[in-house]
């Protein structure tokens, strides 16, 4: 436990990212609890709408840290990646949780069944496209930080994130849409009706 505390003390941006991720889920859960079990729709909506503010706070604190003379490191690059993926995948995660809370606490329709066949392949392509978009946003943030900071020795760790993003998108492609196209079911399956 002391090692974790020391890591966060040595890397305050890691603490900011961890706090941002925790706050993201706290706001989602609080918003959904307010919206459904407590029936406070407006409060729930406000709490859910606050989740993008967390991304802005992480971005601002990263810029402040770098502008204050901190040497860019692995964690600063991770902050850019976190922001890119949070912006792109965050709304879908909120919708996913909202459907399940509505079903469980407000009598909403059940979550849709998992796609199969060609629909599954289309979903994998969409998700991979979102990965490419998130990686592009992260790359733009990294390049902006590199240009703003300017000194090569200070930004070297940020350059290292660009090939990592390429590897990430390649792995996602291979394990997502390519895998589905080669090994996935060719036709959508229709769930059997159950007589009750």
Backbone as JSON, one array per atom type, in Angstrom:
{
  "sequence": "XXXXXXXXXXXXXXXXXXXXXXXXXXXXXXXXXXXXXXXXXXXXXXXXXXXXXXXXXXXXXXXXXXXXXXXXXXXXXXXXXXXXXXXXXXXXXXXXXXXXXXXXXXXXXXXXXXXXXXXXXXXXXXXXXXXXXXXXXXXXXXXXXXXXXXXXXXXXXXXXXXXXXXXXXXXXXXXXXXXXXXXXXXXXXXXXXXXX",
  "N": [[0.82, -1.19, 0.0], [2.0, 1.2, 0.7], [3.67, 1.56, -1.47], [1.93, 2.25, -3.52], [0.96, 4.71, -2.61], [3.38, 6.14, -2.63], [3.91, 6.07, -5.37], [1.79, 7.67, -6.37], [2.42, 10.03, -5.07], [4.85, 10.66, -6.27], [3.97, 10.91, -8.86], [1.81, 13.02, -9.49], [-0.04, 13.47, -11.54], [-0.95, 10.95, -12.17], [-2.54, 10.42, -9.99], [-4.5, 12.33, -10.49], [-5.65, 11.31, -12.86], [-6.59, 8.82, -11.95], [-8.4, 9.73, -9.99], [-10.12, 11.1, -11.68], [-11.24, 9.0, -13.21], [-12.52, 7.53, -11.19], [-14.31, 9.52, -10.28], [-15.83, 9.83, -12.61], [-17.32, 7.4, -12.71], [-18.61, 7.57, -10.25], [-20.27, 9.83, -10.61], [-21.88, 8.85, -12.68], [-23.19, 6.61, -11.45], [-24.4, 7.94, -9.27], [-26.04, 9.74, -10.68], [-27.77, 7.95, -12.03], [-28.94, 6.58, -9.89], [-30.25, 8.73, -8.67], [-32.0, 9.38, -10.76], [-33.62, 7.06, -11.21], [-34.21, 5.04, -8.86], [-34.62, 7.04, -6.85], [-36.23, 8.81, -8.16], [-35.66, 11.41, -9.02], [-35.51, 13.06, -11.54], [-34.47, 15.41, -12.81], [-32.26, 16.09, -11.19], [-30.77, 13.75, -11.52], [-30.25, 13.95, -14.28], [-28.63, 16.25, -14.33], [-26.4, 15.36, -12.84], [-25.47, 13.3, -14.53], [-24.86, 14.82, -16.76], [-22.65, 16.11, -15.85], [-20.45, 14.51, -16.23], [-18.75, 15.01, -18.57], [-17.43, 17.26, -17.64], [-15.54, 16.33, -15.92], [-13.59, 15.33, -17.65], [-12.69, 17.73, -18.75], [-11.58, 18.91, -16.47], [-9.45, 17.13, -15.93], [-7.93, 17.58, -18.24], [-7.32, 20.35, -17.98], [-5.82, 20.33, -15.58], [-3.66, 18.78, -16.4], [-2.5, 20.43, -18.36], [-1.86, 22.64, -16.77], [0.01, 21.45, -15.05], [2.08, 20.77, -16.87], [2.63, 23.31, -17.93], [3.59, 24.5, -15.69], [6.16, 23.7, -15.57], [6.68, 21.01, -15.21], [8.26, 18.0, -16.12], [7.36, 16.26, -18.98], [5.96, 13.02, -18.79], [5.36, 9.44, -18.79], [2.81, 9.34, -17.61], [1.61, 11.79, -18.24], [1.22, 11.43, -20.96], [-0.55, 9.3, -20.77], [-2.72, 10.65, -19.69], [-3.64, 12.11, -21.92], [-4.45, 10.0, -23.56], [-6.42, 8.85, -21.94], [-8.28, 10.96, -21.94], [-8.99, 11.09, -24.69], [-10.21, 8.54, -25.09], [-12.2, 8.6, -23.15], [-13.85, 10.71, -23.98], [-14.85, 9.69, -26.4], [-15.87, 7.07, -25.81], [-17.28, 7.4, -23.45], [-20.05, 8.51, -23.55], [-21.47, 6.31, -24.67], [-21.07, 4.38, -22.69], [-22.5, 5.5, -20.63], [-25.1, 5.41, -21.73], [-25.38, 2.61, -21.9], [-25.36, 1.86, -19.17], [-27.6, 3.32, -18.34], [-29.8, 2.12, -19.66], [-29.88, -0.36, -18.36], [-30.3, 0.37, -15.66], [-32.78, 1.66, -15.94], [-34.38, -0.49, -16.71], [-34.16, -2.15, -14.47], [-35.01, -0.56, -12.27], [-37.12, 1.09, -13.06], [-38.99, -0.17, -14.58], [-38.42, -0.23, -17.27], [-37.77, -1.22, -20.73], [-36.16, -4.41, -21.36], [-32.56, -4.78, -21.64], [-31.17, -4.75, -24.96], [-30.69, -7.82, -26.82], [-27.47, -9.44, -27.18], [-25.74, -8.7, -30.16], [-25.61, -10.78, -33.11], [-24.07, -12.65, -35.78], [-24.04, -10.88, -38.87], [-24.79, -8.45, -37.79], [-23.32, -8.38, -35.44], [-20.76, -8.23, -36.53], [-20.94, -5.71, -37.76], [-21.2, -4.16, -35.46], [-18.7, -4.61, -34.26], [-17.04, -3.35, -36.16], [-17.97, -0.71, -35.88], [-17.22, -0.17, -33.2], [-14.45, -0.41, -33.41], [-13.98, 1.71, -35.14], [-14.63, 3.78, -33.41], [-12.53, 3.44, -31.63], [-10.38, 4.18, -33.29], [-11.05, 6.88, -33.67], [-10.9, 7.82, -30.99], [-8.19, 7.36, -30.52], [-7.13, 9.11, -32.38], [-7.96, 11.59, -31.34], [-6.53, 11.53, -28.93], [-3.94, 11.52, -30.01], [-3.86, 14.05, -31.23], [-4.06, 15.68, -28.96], [-1.66, 14.93, -27.7], [0.24, 15.79, -29.64], [-0.33, 18.53, -29.6], [0.49, 19.17, -26.99], [3.19, 18.56, -27.25], [4.0, 20.47, -29.14], [3.46, 22.83, -27.74], [5.05, 22.64, -25.44], [7.63, 22.15, -26.45], [10.57, 21.76, -25.96], [12.86, 19.25, -26.83], [13.95, 17.3, -25.0], [12.18, 17.46, -22.93], [9.76, 16.56, -23.93], [10.05, 14.0, -24.9], [8.93, 11.55, -23.74], [6.26, 11.83, -24.49], [6.2, 11.54, -27.26], [6.55, 8.83, -27.43], [4.04, 7.76, -27.01], [2.6, 7.87, -29.39], [3.28, 5.7, -31.26], [2.32, 3.67, -29.58], [-0.42, 4.1, -29.59], [-0.94, 3.43, -32.22], [-0.33, 0.68, -32.16], [-2.28, -0.16, -30.35], [-4.68, 0.36, -31.81], [-4.27, -1.41, -33.91], [-4.24, -3.92, -32.6], [-6.83, -3.9, -31.56], [-8.26, -3.91, -33.96], [-7.49, -6.44, -34.98], [-8.47, -8.21, -33.01], [-11.1, -7.58, -32.93], [-13.02, -6.5, -35.37], [-11.7, -7.88, -37.53], [-11.31, -10.5, -36.52], [-14.0, -11.18, -36.12], [-14.95, -11.09, -38.74], [-13.54, -13.21, -39.9], [-13.84, -15.49, -38.2], [-16.36, -15.28, -37.04], [-19.96, -15.79, -36.73], [-21.87, -16.2, -39.7], [-24.5, -15.5, -40.29], [-27.22, -13.76, -38.81], [-28.57, -14.85, -35.76], [-31.79, -15.83, -34.76], [-33.46, -15.34, -31.78], [-35.02, -18.03, -30.06], [-38.49, -18.33, -29.49], [-39.96, -18.46, -26.35], [-42.41, -20.29, -24.82], [-44.57, -19.41, -22.27]],
  "CA": [[0.0, 0.0, 0.0], [2.91, 2.35, 0.72], [4.19, 1.75, -2.83], [0.92, 2.98, -4.3], [1.01, 6.09, -2.14], [4.62, 6.75, -3.13], [3.75, 6.27, -6.82], [0.94, 8.84, -6.59], [3.16, 11.22, -4.6], [5.85, 10.96, -7.29], [3.27, 11.17, -10.12], [0.51, 13.59, -9.15], [-0.98, 13.34, -12.65], [-1.56, 9.62, -12.06], [-3.63, 10.58, -9.01], [-5.56, 13.08, -11.16], [-6.33, 10.4, -13.78], [-7.34, 7.86, -11.12], [-9.53, 10.44, -9.4], [-11.05, 11.37, -12.78], [-11.96, 7.77, -13.54], [-13.43, 7.25, -10.07], [-15.38, 10.53, -10.31], [-16.68, 9.5, -13.76], [-18.27, 6.35, -12.33], [-19.44, 8.06, -9.13], [-21.31, 10.69, -11.18], [-22.83, 8.01, -13.42], [-24.02, 5.86, -10.5], [-25.23, 8.9, -8.53], [-27.06, 10.23, -11.6], [-28.75, 6.9, -12.3], [-29.69, 6.35, -8.65], [-31.17, 9.86, -8.53], [-33.0, 9.35, -11.83], [-34.55, 5.93, -11.16], [-34.78, 4.69, -7.54], [-35.07, 8.21, -6.1], [-37.17, 9.51, -9.04], [-35.25, 12.82, -9.14], [-35.04, 13.05, -12.94], [-33.65, 16.59, -13.13], [-30.98, 15.93, -10.48], [-30.05, 12.68, -12.22], [-29.76, 14.49, -15.55], [-27.51, 17.16, -14.05], [-25.23, 14.56, -12.45], [-24.95, 12.63, -15.73], [-24.28, 15.85, -17.64], [-21.38, 16.58, -15.26], [-19.33, 13.63, -16.55], [-17.73, 15.63, -19.43], [-16.67, 18.25, -16.88], [-14.38, 15.61, -15.36], [-12.57, 15.32, -18.7], [-12.14, 19.09, -18.84], [-10.73, 19.12, -15.29], [-8.2, 16.37, -16.15], [-7.18, 18.3, -19.28], [-6.8, 21.6, -17.42], [-4.76, 20.02, -14.62], [-2.49, 18.32, -17.16], [-1.89, 21.61, -18.96], [-1.27, 23.43, -15.67], [1.2, 20.74, -14.6], [3.14, 20.93, -17.88], [2.98, 24.74, -18.02], [4.33, 24.83, -14.47], [7.54, 23.24, -15.68], [6.84, 19.57, -15.0], [8.76, 17.27, -17.29], [6.37, 15.31, -19.46], [6.33, 11.63, -18.56], [4.4, 8.44, -19.23], [1.49, 9.64, -17.08], [1.04, 12.89, -19.02], [0.71, 10.8, -22.18], [-1.73, 8.53, -20.38], [-3.83, 11.6, -19.53], [-4.17, 12.39, -23.25], [-5.15, 8.79, -24.01], [-7.63, 8.78, -21.11], [-9.24, 11.96, -22.43], [-9.5, 10.68, -26.0], [-11.12, 7.4, -24.98], [-13.34, 9.0, -22.34], [-14.72, 11.54, -24.82], [-15.49, 8.87, -27.43], [-16.6, 5.92, -25.29], [-18.06, 7.76, -22.27], [-21.5, 8.57, -23.76], [-22.01, 4.96, -24.85], [-21.06, 3.71, -21.4], [-23.63, 6.05, -19.87], [-26.33, 4.83, -22.3], [-25.41, 1.18, -21.51], [-25.77, 1.79, -17.76], [-28.93, 3.89, -18.22], [-30.77, 1.1, -20.07], [-29.96, -1.39, -17.33], [-30.95, 0.97, -14.49], [-34.2, 1.88, -16.26], [-35.04, -1.8, -16.68], [-34.15, -2.69, -13.11], [-35.66, 0.28, -11.26], [-38.24, 1.9, -13.54], [-39.85, -0.95, -15.47], [-38.08, 0.0, -18.67], [-37.57, -2.44, -21.52], [-34.89, -5.09, -21.07], [-31.47, -4.44, -22.56], [-31.26, -5.54, -26.19], [-29.8, -8.99, -26.81], [-26.18, -9.24, -27.84], [-25.88, -8.94, -31.6], [-24.98, -11.98, -33.66], [-23.93, -12.66, -37.23], [-23.58, -9.65, -39.53], [-24.98, -7.32, -36.86], [-22.14, -8.41, -34.55], [-19.62, -7.72, -37.31], [-21.11, -4.25, -37.88], [-20.89, -3.57, -34.14], [-17.24, -4.63, -34.08], [-16.47, -2.29, -37.0], [-18.29, 0.59, -35.25], [-16.39, -0.01, -32.01], [-13.08, -0.17, -33.85], [-13.97, 3.09, -35.64], [-14.56, 4.65, -32.22], [-11.15, 3.34, -31.12], [-9.55, 5.01, -34.16], [-11.36, 8.28, -33.35], [-10.33, 8.11, -29.67], [-6.73, 7.42, -30.68], [-6.82, 10.35, -33.11], [-8.09, 12.7, -30.38], [-5.37, 11.44, -28.04], [-2.75, 11.93, -30.77], [-3.92, 15.51, -31.39], [-3.7, 16.25, -27.65], [-0.23, 14.71, -27.49], [0.98, 16.69, -30.53], [-0.5, 19.9, -29.1], [1.38, 19.32, -25.83], [4.57, 18.56, -27.75], [4.25, 21.77, -29.77], [3.43, 23.9, -26.73], [6.21, 22.52, -24.54], [8.7, 22.49, -27.38], [11.93, 21.28, -25.8], [12.88, 17.8, -27.14], [14.19, 16.44, -23.84], [11.02, 17.51, -22.05], [8.58, 15.92, -24.54], [10.36, 12.68, -25.44], [7.97, 10.5, -23.36], [4.99, 11.99, -25.19], [6.35, 10.94, -28.59], [6.44, 7.37, -27.3], [2.64, 7.34, -27.0], [2.03, 7.79, -30.74], [3.28, 4.31, -31.74], [1.46, 2.84, -28.72], [-1.78, 4.25, -30.1], [-1.01, 2.61, -33.44], [-0.38, -0.73, -31.75], [-3.6, -0.37, -29.75], [-5.71, 0.26, -32.85], [-4.03, -2.64, -34.67], [-4.7, -5.05, -31.78], [-8.29, -3.81, -31.52], [-8.72, -4.36, -35.28], [-7.29, -7.89, -35.12], [-9.31, -8.98, -32.08], [-12.49, -7.15, -33.08], [-13.67, -6.73, -36.66], [-11.05, -8.92, -38.35], [-11.66, -11.79, -35.92], [-15.42, -11.43, -36.38], [-15.11, -11.38, -40.17], [-12.95, -14.51, -40.24], [-14.31, -16.6, -37.36], [-17.69, -15.05, -36.51], [-21.1, -16.38, -37.42], [-22.16, -15.51, -40.95], [-25.87, -15.0, -40.32], [-27.76, -13.42, -37.49], [-29.44, -15.87, -35.2], [-33.02, -15.31, -34.17], [-33.71, -16.05, -30.52], [-36.22, -18.84, -30.08], [-39.55, -17.86, -28.6], [-40.22, -19.38, -25.24], [-43.81, -20.22, -24.39], [-44.69, -19.43, -20.81]],
  "C": [[0.87, 1.26, 0.0], [3.47, 2.64, -0.66], [3.22, 2.53, -3.69], [0.91, 4.45, -3.91], [2.24, 6.83, -2.64], [4.52, 7.03, -4.63], [2.92, 7.52, -7.09], [1.62, 10.12, -6.12], [4.19, 11.65, -5.64], [5.21, 11.35, -8.63], [1.89, 11.75, -9.84], [-0.5, 13.49, -10.29], [-1.63, 11.96, -12.66], [-2.73, 9.67, -11.07], [-4.8, 11.33, -9.65], [-6.35, 12.16, -12.1], [-7.17, 9.39, -13.0], [-8.57, 8.52, -10.51], [-10.57, 10.76, -10.47], [-11.87, 10.15, -13.13], [-12.95, 7.4, -12.43], [-14.6, 8.23, -10.08], [-16.35, 10.27, -11.46], [-17.75, 8.49, -13.35], [-19.15, 6.77, -11.16], [-20.57, 8.94, -9.66], [-22.33, 9.88, -11.96], [-23.76, 7.28, -12.45], [-24.94, 6.81, -9.74], [-26.36, 9.43, -9.42], [-28.15, 9.2, -11.86], [-29.58, 6.57, -11.06], [-30.69, 7.49, -8.43], [-32.31, 9.77, -9.54], [-34.04, 8.25, -11.63], [-35.04, 5.59, -9.75], [-35.32, 5.9, -6.77], [-36.07, 9.07, -6.87], [-36.92, 11.03, -9.09], [-34.64, 13.0, -10.54], [-34.12, 14.23, -13.26], [-32.28, 16.48, -12.46], [-30.13, 14.87, -11.16], [-29.47, 13.17, -13.53], [-28.57, 15.41, -15.36], [-26.25, 16.38, -13.69], [-24.63, 13.84, -13.66], [-24.29, 13.63, -16.68], [-22.94, 16.36, -17.11], [-20.19, 15.7, -15.69], [-18.33, 14.24, -17.53], [-16.88, 16.67, -18.71], [-15.42, 17.6, -16.28], [-13.25, 15.58, -16.38], [-11.89, 16.68, -18.82], [-11.19, 19.35, -17.66], [-9.4, 18.38, -15.46], [-7.33, 17.09, -17.17], [-6.54, 19.56, -18.71], [-5.65, 21.32, -16.45], [-3.5, 19.5, -15.3], [-1.75, 19.5, -17.76], [-1.2, 22.46, -17.89], [0.02, 22.77, -15.19], [2.36, 20.93, -15.57], [3.58, 22.39, -17.99], [3.78, 25.18, -16.81], [5.75, 24.31, -14.47], [7.75, 21.76, -15.44], [7.35, 18.93, -16.28], [7.71, 16.25, -17.68], [6.86, 13.89, -19.22], [5.22, 10.72, -19.07], [2.98, 8.82, -18.82], [0.84, 10.8, -17.83], [0.49, 12.35, -20.34], [-0.54, 10.0, -21.9], [-2.93, 9.44, -20.19], [-4.46, 11.93, -20.88], [-4.97, 11.21, -23.78], [-6.46, 8.64, -23.24], [-8.69, 9.74, -21.65], [-9.84, 11.54, -23.77], [-10.52, 9.56, -25.89], [-12.34, 7.75, -24.14], [-14.34, 9.81, -23.16], [-15.5, 10.66, -25.8], [-16.37, 7.77, -26.83], [-17.5, 6.26, -24.1], [-19.56, 7.81, -22.5], [-22.14, 7.19, -23.95], [-22.06, 4.18, -23.55], [-22.22, 4.21, -20.54], [-24.94, 5.47, -20.39], [-26.48, 3.37, -21.88], [-25.92, 1.06, -20.07], [-27.21, 2.3, -17.59], [-30.01, 2.87, -18.58], [-30.95, 0.06, -18.97], [-30.61, -0.86, -16.05], [-32.44, 1.18, -14.75], [-34.98, 0.57, -16.21], [-35.2, -2.3, -15.25], [-35.03, -1.9, -12.15], [-36.89, 1.05, -11.75], [-39.14, 1.14, -14.52], [-39.6, -0.71, -16.94], [-37.89, -1.31, -19.41], [-36.24, -3.1, -21.17], [-33.81, -4.65, -22.05], [-31.57, -5.29, -23.82], [-30.33, -6.75, -26.12], [-28.49, -8.67, -27.51], [-26.33, -9.54, -29.32], [-25.14, -10.21, -32.02], [-24.86, -11.81, -35.17], [-23.4, -11.35, -37.78], [-23.75, -8.44, -38.62], [-23.8, -7.25, -35.88], [-20.92, -7.86, -35.26], [-19.73, -6.2, -37.46], [-20.79, -3.55, -36.57], [-19.38, -3.52, -33.91], [-16.56, -3.56, -34.93], [-16.74, -0.91, -36.41], [-17.39, 0.84, -34.04], [-14.93, 0.26, -32.38], [-12.95, 1.25, -34.41], [-13.91, 4.09, -34.49], [-13.16, 4.61, -31.61], [-10.21, 4.21, -31.96], [-9.78, 6.49, -33.85], [-10.76, 8.68, -32.01], [-8.82, 8.24, -29.75], [-6.32, 8.7, -31.4], [-6.93, 11.56, -32.18], [-6.91, 12.71, -29.43], [-4.11, 11.91, -28.75], [-2.71, 13.45, -30.96], [-3.54, 16.19, -30.07], [-2.22, 16.09, -27.37], [0.6, 15.67, -28.35], [0.85, 18.14, -30.09], [0.42, 20.14, -27.91], [2.83, 19.39, -26.28], [4.92, 19.91, -28.35], [4.33, 22.9, -28.75], [4.67, 23.85, -25.86], [7.49, 22.8, -25.31], [10.06, 21.88, -27.17], [11.98, 19.75, -25.95], [13.07, 16.91, -25.91], [12.97, 16.4, -22.9], [9.84, 16.71, -22.61], [8.84, 14.51, -25.05], [9.37, 11.59, -25.0], [6.62, 10.61, -24.08], [5.04, 11.4, -26.6], [6.15, 9.43, -28.54], [5.0, 6.87, -27.3], [2.06, 7.18, -28.4], [2.12, 6.37, -31.32], [2.43, 3.38, -30.88], [0.01, 2.91, -29.2], [-1.97, 3.44, -31.38], [-1.11, 1.13, -33.12], [-1.75, -1.06, -31.17], [-4.67, -0.53, -30.81], [-5.51, -0.99, -33.69], [-4.51, -3.87, -33.91], [-6.22, -5.06, -31.74], [-8.88, -4.32, -32.84], [-8.63, -5.88, -35.4], [-8.23, -8.69, -34.24], [-10.78, -8.62, -32.19], [-13.04, -7.48, -34.45], [-13.02, -7.82, -37.5], [-11.4, -10.31, -37.83], [-13.11, -12.15, -36.24], [-15.65, -11.79, -37.85], [-14.61, -12.77, -40.53], [-13.64, -15.65, -39.5], [-15.73, -16.45, -36.84], [-18.77, -15.77, -37.3], [-21.43, -15.55, -38.65], [-23.57, -14.92, -41.01], [-26.33, -14.69, -38.91], [-28.66, -14.55, -37.02], [-30.65, -15.21, -34.59], [-33.29, -16.05, -32.89], [-35.02, -16.84, -30.61], [-37.23, -18.26, -29.1], [-39.79, -18.93, -27.53], [-41.67, -19.22, -24.8], [-43.87, -20.32, -22.87], [-46.14, -19.48, -20.43]]
}
